[in-house]
Tab-separated table of C-alpha atoms in Angstrom:
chain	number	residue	atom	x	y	z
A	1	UNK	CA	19.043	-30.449	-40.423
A	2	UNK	CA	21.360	-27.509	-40.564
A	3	UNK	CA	21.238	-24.787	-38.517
A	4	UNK	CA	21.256	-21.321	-39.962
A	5	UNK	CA	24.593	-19.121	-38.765
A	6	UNK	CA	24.308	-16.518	-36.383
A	7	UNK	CA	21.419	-17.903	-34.786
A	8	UNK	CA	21.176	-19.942	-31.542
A	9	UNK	CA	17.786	-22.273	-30.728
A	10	UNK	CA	15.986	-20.882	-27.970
A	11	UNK	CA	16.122	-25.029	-26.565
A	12	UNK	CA	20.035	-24.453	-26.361
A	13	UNK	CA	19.895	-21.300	-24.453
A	14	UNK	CA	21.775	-21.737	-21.392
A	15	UNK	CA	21.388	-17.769	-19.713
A	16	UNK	CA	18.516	-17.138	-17.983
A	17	UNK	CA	18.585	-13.374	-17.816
A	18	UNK	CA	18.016	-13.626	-21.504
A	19	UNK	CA	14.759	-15.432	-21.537
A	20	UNK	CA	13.854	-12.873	-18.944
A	21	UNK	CA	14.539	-10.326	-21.134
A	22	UNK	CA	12.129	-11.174	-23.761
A	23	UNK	CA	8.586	-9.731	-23.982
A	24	UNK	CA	6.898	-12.050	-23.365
A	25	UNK	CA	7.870	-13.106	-20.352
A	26	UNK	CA	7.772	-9.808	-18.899
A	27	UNK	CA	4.479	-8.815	-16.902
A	28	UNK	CA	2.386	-6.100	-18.534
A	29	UNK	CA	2.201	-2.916	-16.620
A	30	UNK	CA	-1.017	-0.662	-15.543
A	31	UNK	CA	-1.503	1.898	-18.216
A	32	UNK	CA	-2.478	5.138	-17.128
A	33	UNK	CA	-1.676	4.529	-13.097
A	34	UNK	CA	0.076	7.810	-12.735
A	35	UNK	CA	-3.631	9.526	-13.834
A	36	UNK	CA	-5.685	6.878	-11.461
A	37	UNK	CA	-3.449	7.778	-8.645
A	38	UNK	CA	-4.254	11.818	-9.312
A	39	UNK	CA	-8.075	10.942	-9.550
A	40	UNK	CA	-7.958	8.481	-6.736
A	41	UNK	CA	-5.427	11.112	-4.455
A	42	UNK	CA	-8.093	14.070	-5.494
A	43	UNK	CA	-11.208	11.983	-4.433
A	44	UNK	CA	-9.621	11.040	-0.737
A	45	UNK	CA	-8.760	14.855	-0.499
A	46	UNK	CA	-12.259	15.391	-1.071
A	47	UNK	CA	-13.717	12.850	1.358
A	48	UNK	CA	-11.343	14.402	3.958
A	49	UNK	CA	-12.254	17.889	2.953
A	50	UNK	CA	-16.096	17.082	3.162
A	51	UNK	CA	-15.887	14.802	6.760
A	52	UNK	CA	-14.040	18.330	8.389
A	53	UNK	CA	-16.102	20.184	7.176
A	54	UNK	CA	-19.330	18.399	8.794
A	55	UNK	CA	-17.415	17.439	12.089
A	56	UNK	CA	-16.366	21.296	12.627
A	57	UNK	CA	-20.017	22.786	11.952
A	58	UNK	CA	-21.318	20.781	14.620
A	59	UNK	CA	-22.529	22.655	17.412
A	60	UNK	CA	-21.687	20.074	19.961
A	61	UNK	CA	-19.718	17.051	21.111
A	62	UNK	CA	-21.879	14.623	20.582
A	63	UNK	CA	-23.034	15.404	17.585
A	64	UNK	CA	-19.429	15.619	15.855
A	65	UNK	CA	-19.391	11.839	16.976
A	66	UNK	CA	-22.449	10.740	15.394
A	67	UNK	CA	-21.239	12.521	12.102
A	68	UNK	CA	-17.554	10.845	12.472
A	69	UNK	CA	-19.276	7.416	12.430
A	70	UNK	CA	-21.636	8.139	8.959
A	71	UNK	CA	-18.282	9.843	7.342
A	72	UNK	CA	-16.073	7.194	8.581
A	73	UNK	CA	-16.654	4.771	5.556
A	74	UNK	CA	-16.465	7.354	2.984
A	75	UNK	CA	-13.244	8.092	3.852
A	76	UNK	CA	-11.478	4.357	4.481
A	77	UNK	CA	-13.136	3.509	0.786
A	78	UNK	CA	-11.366	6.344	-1.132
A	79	UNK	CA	-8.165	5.421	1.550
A	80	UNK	CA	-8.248	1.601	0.168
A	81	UNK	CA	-8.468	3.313	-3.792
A	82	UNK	CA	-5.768	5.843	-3.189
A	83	UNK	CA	-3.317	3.563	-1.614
A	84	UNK	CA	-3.891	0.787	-3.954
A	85	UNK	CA	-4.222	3.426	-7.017
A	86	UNK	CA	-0.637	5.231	-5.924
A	87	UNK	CA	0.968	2.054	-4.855
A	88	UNK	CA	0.448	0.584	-8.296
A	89	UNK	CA	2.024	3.883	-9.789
A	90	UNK	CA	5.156	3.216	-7.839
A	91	UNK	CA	5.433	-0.114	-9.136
A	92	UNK	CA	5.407	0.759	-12.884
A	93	UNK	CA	7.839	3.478	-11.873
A	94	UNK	CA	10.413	0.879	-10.237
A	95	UNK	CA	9.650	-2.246	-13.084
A	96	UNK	CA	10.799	0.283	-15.870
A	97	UNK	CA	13.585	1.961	-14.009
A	98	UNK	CA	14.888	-1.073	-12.448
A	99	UNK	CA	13.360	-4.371	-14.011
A	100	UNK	CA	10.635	-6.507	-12.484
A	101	UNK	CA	11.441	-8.406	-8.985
A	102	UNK	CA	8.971	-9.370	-7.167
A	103	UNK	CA	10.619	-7.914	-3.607
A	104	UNK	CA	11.202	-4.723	-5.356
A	105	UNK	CA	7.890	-4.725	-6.308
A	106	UNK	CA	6.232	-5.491	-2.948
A	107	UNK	CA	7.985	-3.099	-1.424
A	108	UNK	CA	7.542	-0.327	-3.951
A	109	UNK	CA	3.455	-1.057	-3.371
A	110	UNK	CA	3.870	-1.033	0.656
A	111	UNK	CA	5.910	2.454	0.432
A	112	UNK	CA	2.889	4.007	-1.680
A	113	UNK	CA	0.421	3.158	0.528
A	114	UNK	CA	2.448	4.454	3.587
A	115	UNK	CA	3.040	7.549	1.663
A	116	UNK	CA	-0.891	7.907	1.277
A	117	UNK	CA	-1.776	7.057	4.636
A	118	UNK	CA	0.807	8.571	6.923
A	119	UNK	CA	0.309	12.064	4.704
A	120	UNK	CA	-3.774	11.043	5.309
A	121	UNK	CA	-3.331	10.959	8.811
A	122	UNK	CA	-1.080	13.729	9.294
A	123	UNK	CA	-3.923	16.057	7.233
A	124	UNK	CA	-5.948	14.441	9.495
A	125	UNK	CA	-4.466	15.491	13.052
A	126	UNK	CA	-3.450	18.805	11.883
A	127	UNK	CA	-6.776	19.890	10.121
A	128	UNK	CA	-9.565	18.169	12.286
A	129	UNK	CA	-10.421	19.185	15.791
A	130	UNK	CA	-8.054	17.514	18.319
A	131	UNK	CA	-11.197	15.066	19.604
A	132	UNK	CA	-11.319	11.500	20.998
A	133	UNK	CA	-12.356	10.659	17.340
A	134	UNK	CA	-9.413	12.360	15.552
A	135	UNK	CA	-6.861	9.248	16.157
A	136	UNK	CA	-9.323	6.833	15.177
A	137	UNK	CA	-9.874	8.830	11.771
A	138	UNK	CA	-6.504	9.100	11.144
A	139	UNK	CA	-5.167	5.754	12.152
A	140	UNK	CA	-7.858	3.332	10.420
A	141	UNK	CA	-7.251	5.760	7.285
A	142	UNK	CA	-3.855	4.738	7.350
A	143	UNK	CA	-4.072	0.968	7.637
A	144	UNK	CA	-6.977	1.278	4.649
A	145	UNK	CA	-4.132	2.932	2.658
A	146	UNK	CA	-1.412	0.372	3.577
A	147	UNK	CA	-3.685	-2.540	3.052
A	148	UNK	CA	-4.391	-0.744	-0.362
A	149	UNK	CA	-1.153	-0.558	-1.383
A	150	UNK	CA	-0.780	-4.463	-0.113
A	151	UNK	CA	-3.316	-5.163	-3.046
A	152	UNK	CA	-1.362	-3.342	-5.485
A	153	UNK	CA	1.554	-5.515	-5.326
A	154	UNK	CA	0.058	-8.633	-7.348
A	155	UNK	CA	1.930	-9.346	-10.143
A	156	UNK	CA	-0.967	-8.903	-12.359
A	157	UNK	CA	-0.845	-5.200	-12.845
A	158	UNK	CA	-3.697	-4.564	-15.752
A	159	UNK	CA	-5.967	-6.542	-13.048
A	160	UNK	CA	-5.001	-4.476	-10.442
A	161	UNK	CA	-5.359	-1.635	-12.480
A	162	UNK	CA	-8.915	-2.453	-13.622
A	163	UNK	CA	-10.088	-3.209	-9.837
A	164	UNK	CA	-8.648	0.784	-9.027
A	165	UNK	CA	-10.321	1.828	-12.223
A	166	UNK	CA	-14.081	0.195	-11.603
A	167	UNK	CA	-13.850	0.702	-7.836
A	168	UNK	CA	-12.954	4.635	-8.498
A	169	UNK	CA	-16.349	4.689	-10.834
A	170	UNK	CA	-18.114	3.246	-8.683
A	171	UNK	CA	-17.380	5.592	-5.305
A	172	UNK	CA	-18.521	8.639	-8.418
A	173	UNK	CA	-21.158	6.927	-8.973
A	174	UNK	CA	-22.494	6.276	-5.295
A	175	UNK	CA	-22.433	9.787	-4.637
A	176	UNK	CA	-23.853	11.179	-7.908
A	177	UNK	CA	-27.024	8.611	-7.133
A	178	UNK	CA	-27.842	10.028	-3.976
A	179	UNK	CA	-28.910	13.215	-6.187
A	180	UNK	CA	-31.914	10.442	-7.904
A	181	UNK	CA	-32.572	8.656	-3.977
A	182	UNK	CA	-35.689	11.008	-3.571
A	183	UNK	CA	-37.290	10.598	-6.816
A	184	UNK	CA	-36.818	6.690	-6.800
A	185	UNK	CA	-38.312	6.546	-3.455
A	186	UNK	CA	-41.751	8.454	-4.844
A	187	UNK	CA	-41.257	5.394	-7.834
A	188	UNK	CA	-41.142	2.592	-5.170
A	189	UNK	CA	-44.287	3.758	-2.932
A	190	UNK	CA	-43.059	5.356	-0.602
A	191	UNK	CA	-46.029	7.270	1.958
A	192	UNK	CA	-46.621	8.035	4.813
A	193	UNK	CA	-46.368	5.029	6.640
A	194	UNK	CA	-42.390	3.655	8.369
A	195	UNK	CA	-43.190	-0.071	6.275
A	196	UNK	CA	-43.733	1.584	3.114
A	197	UNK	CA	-40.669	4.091	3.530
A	198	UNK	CA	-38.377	0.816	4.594
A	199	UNK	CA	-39.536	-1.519	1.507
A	200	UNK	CA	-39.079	1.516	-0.746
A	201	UNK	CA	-36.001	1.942	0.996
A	202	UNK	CA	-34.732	-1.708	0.100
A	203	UNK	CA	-36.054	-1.089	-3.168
A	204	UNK	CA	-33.522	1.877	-3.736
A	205	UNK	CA	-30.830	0.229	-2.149
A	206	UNK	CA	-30.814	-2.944	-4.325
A	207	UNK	CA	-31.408	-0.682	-7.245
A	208	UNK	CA	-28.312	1.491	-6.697
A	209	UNK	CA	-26.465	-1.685	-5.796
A	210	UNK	CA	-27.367	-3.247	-9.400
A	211	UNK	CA	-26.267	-0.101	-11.457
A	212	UNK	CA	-22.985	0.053	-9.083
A	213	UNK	CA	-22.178	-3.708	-10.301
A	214	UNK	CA	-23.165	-3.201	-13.986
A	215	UNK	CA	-21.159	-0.049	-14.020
A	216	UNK	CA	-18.327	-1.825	-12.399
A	217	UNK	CA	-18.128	-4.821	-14.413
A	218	UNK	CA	-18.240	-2.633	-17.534
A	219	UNK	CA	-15.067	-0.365	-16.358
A	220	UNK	CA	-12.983	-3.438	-15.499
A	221	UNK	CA	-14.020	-4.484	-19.025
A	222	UNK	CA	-13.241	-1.566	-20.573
A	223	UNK	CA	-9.846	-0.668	-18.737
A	224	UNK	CA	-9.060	-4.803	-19.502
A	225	UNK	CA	-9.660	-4.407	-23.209
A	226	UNK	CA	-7.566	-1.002	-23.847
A	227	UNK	CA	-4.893	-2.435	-21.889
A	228	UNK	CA	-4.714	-5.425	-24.421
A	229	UNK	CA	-4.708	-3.152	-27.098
A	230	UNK	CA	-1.758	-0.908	-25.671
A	231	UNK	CA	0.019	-3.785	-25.044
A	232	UNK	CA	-0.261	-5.213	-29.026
A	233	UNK	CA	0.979	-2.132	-30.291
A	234	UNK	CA	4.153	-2.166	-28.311
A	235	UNK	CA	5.041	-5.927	-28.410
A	236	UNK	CA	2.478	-8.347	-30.817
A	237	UNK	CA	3.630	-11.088	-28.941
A	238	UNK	CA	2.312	-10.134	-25.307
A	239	UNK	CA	0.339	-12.693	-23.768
A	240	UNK	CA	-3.450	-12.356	-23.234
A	241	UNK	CA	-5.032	-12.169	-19.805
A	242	UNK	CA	-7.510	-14.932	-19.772
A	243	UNK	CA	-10.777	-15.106	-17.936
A	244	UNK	CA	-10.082	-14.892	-14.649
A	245	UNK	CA	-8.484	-11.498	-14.720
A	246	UNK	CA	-11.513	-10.425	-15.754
A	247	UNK	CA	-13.497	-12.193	-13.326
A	248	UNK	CA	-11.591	-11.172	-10.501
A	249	UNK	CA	-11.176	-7.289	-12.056
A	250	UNK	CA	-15.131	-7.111	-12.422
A	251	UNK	CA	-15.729	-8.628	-8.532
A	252	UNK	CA	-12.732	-6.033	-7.412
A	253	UNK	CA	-14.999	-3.304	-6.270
A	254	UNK	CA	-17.432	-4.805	-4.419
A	255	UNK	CA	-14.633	-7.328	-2.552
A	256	UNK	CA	-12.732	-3.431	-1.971
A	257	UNK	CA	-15.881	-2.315	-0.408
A	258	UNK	CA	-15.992	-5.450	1.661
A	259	UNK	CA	-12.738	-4.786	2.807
A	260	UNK	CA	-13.123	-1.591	3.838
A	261	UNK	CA	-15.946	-2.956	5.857
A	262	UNK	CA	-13.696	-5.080	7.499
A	263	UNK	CA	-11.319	-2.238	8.576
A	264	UNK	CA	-14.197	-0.091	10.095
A	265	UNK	CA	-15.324	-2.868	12.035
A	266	UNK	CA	-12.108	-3.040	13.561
A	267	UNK	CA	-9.656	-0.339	13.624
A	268	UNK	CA	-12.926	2.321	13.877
A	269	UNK	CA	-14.973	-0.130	16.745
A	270	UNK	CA	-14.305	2.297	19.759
A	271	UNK	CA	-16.113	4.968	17.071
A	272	UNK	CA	-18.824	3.092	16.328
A	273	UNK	CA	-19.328	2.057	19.618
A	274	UNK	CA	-19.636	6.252	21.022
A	275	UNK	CA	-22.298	6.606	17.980
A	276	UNK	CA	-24.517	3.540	19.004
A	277	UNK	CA	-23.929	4.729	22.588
A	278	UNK	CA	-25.297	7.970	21.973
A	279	UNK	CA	-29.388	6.873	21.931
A	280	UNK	CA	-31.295	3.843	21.288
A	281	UNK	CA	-31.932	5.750	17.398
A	282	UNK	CA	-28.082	6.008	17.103
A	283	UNK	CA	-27.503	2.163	17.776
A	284	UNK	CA	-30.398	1.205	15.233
A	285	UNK	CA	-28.800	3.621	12.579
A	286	UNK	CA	-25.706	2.465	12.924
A	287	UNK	CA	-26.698	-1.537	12.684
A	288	UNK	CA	-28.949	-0.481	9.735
A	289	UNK	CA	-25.841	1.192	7.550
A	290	UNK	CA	-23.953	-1.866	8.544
A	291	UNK	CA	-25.680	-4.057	6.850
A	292	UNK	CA	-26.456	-2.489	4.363
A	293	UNK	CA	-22.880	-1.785	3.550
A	294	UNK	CA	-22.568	-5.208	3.554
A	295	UNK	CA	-25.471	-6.074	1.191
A	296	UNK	CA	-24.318	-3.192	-1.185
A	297	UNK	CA	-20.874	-5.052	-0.871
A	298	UNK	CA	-22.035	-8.097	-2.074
A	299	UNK	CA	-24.290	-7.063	-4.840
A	300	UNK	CA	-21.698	-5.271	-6.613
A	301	UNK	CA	-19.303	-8.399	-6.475
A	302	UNK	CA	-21.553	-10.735	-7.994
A	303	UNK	CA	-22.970	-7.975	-11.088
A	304	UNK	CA	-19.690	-6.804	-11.304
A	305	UNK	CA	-17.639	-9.820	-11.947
A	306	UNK	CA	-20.915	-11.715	-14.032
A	307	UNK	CA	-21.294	-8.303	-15.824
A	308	UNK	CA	-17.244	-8.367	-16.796
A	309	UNK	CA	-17.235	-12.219	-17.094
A	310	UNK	CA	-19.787	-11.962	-19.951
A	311	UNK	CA	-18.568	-9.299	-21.699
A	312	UNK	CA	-14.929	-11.250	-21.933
A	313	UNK	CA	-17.270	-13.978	-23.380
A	314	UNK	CA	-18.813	-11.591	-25.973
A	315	UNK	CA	-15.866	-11.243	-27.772
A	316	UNK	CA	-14.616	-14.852	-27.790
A	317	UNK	CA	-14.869	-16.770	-30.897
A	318	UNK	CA	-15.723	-20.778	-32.142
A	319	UNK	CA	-12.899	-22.741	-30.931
A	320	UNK	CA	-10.435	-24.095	-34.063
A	321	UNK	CA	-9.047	-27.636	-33.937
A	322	UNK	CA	-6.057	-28.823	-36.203
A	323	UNK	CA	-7.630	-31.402	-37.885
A	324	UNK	CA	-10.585	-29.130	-38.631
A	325	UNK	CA	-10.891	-28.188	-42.438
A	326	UNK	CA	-11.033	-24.731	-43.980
A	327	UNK	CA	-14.574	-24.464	-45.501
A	328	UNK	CA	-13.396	-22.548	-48.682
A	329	UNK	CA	-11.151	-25.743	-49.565
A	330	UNK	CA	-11.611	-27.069	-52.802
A	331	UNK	CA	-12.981	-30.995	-52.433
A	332	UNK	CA	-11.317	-33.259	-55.196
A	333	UNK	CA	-13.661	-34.027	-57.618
A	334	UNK	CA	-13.843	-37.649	-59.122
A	335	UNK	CA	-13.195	-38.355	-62.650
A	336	UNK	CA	-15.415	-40.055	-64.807
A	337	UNK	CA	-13.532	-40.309	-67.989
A	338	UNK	CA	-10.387	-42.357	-65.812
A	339	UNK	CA	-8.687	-44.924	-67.689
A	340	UNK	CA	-9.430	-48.636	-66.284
A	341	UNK	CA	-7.008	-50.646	-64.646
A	342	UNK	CA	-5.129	-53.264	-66.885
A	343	UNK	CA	-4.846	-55.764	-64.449
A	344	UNK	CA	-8.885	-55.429	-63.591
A	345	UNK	CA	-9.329	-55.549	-67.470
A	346	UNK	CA	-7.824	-58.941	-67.760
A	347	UNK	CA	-9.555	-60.458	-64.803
A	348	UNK	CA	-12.243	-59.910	-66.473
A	349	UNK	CA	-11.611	-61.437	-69.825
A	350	UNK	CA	-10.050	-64.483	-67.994
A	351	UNK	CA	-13.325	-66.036	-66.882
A	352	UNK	CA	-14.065	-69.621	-66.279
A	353	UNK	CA	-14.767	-71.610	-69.672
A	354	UNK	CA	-17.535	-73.211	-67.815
A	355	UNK	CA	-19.172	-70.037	-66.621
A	356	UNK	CA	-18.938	-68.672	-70.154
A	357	UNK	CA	-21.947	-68.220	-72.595
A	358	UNK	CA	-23.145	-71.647	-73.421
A	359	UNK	CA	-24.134	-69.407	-77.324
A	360	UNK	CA	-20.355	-68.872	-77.459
């Protein structure tokens, strides 16, 4: 078999820089991180903004540390976005300036989050009052926006980009519900009783948890699918992300949320512990928005990523095998008016003179 000139097989190719070169083997970036960073950088200015302003119209001490410990997970969650959201920002910015390497990536993530959470804390200790809480703000802000910016540095970017995306949404969306929490709790039965005003509390709870997860799993769909889209326009031949990415894009949320319950319980512990020190009401409030942080957590992961998971499945078609036949191809069609074998012909006129017709 000849080989056509000016041509060289891709089996023969000896330099690896040019098989890195190709499309395909390049990772797809994040569209539109520069915009989720601004959204995500906006929405931790306004957590900050809103926690001053309720620790500073306190009238006392103790009551700025009660407030600190409600605020306190606001503000890590829209940390963890921001860190991961500008983190993944930097890393398109260094991939198309400077190729794709994995150090250069990692460390292009871990320098956005430090940007986001050293400037956090510094906002921090310069706008708050100077208070016992005021480091622990500021420093658990910053690890949530390191550790943010830790997640941004999978190679995966669309992924990442759909967990920023749906975990961004769903923060909105927690704070727009609380508008509908006194209307639902009328719907549930809530009275005049404390049982009926806890079950119709649980009942609100898993209800805003639900809508968090659908709405979740939906974004991480959505961002997933215009990603692919972008992607086909500039190179036809880009790979497709398969269902895990959108498994693990749909679940992002809820494990973000988790995390940032992680890195209350520990870097904000000597916060928590002044609120639930404060009265025996204090220590129950606290344990009670614990949990259900935790519950909330949960339910998102699971709707989120079964919510995402199906709608990947929606759009997948029959499976095609190579030996399976098109259905518009023509069957051969016997003949009837075919000619007879010769051979066959005289077999049959050389019978046995014995077997022959005794009126013959």
């Amino acid at each position: 078999m000849t080989k056509q000139p000016g041509r060289v097989p891709a089996a023969e190719s000896d330099d690896p820089a040019a098989e890195a070169a190709t499309p395909t083997n390049r990772p797809l970036p994040a569209p539109g991180a520069a915009v989720l960073a601004l959204l995500a950088l906006g929405w931790l200015t306004a957590m900050l903004w809103s926690t001053r302003e309720a620790i500073t119209s306190a009238a006392a001490g103790v009551t700025a540390i009660s407030l600190s410990a409600f605020a306190l997970p606001g503000v890590i969650s829209a940390a963890l976005v921001a860190g991961a959201a500008v983190a993944l920002a930097a890393g398109n910015l260094l991939a198309r300036r400077y190729g794709d390497w994995a150090t250069l990536r990692f460390t292009g993530a871990i320098g956005g989050g430090m940007l986001v959470g050293l400037g956090s804390a510094l906002a921090i200790n310069l706008t708050y009052f100077d208070t016992s809480t005021t480091n622990v703000i500021a420093g658990t802000t910053a690890a949530a926006a390191i550790i943010g910016g830790a997640v941004a540095a999978a190679r995966t970017a669309p992924a990442v980009g759909a967990v920023v995306t749906a975990a961004l949404g769903t923060l909105l969306f927690v704070v727009a519900f609380s508008q509908a929490r006194d209307p639902l709790f009328d719907l549930f039965g809530a009275g005049d009783s404390q049982q009926s005003v806890v079950d119709a509390a649980k009942w609100v709870s898993r209800t805003e948890s639900l809508a968090a997860g659908l709405l979740a799993g939906l974004l991480a769909y959505g961002y997933l699918t215009w990603s692919r889209r972008r992607a086909l326009r500039h190179d036809p031949e880009a790979p497709a992300l398969r269902w895990p990415a959108y498994l693990l894009a749909g679940a992002g949320p809820g494990l973000f949320l988790l995390l940032a319950e992680v890195i209350i319980r520990v870097g904000g512990r000597s916060l928590l512990d002044l609120a639930s020190a404060l009265s025996e009401a204090d220590a129950v409030a606290q344990t009670s928005l614990g949990t259900s942080r935790i519950d909330n957590g949960i339910w998102v992961l699971f709707v989120g990523a079964l919510t995402a998971l199906i709608a990947f499945g929606r759009t997948l078609g029959p499976a095609h095998h190579d030996d399976d036949e098109p259905a518009d191809r023509p069957k051969p069609v016997a003949s009837d008016a075919a000619e007879p074998d010769p051979a066959e012909v005289f077999d049959r006129l050389d019978t046995d003179p014995a077997k022959a017709d005794p009126a013959r």
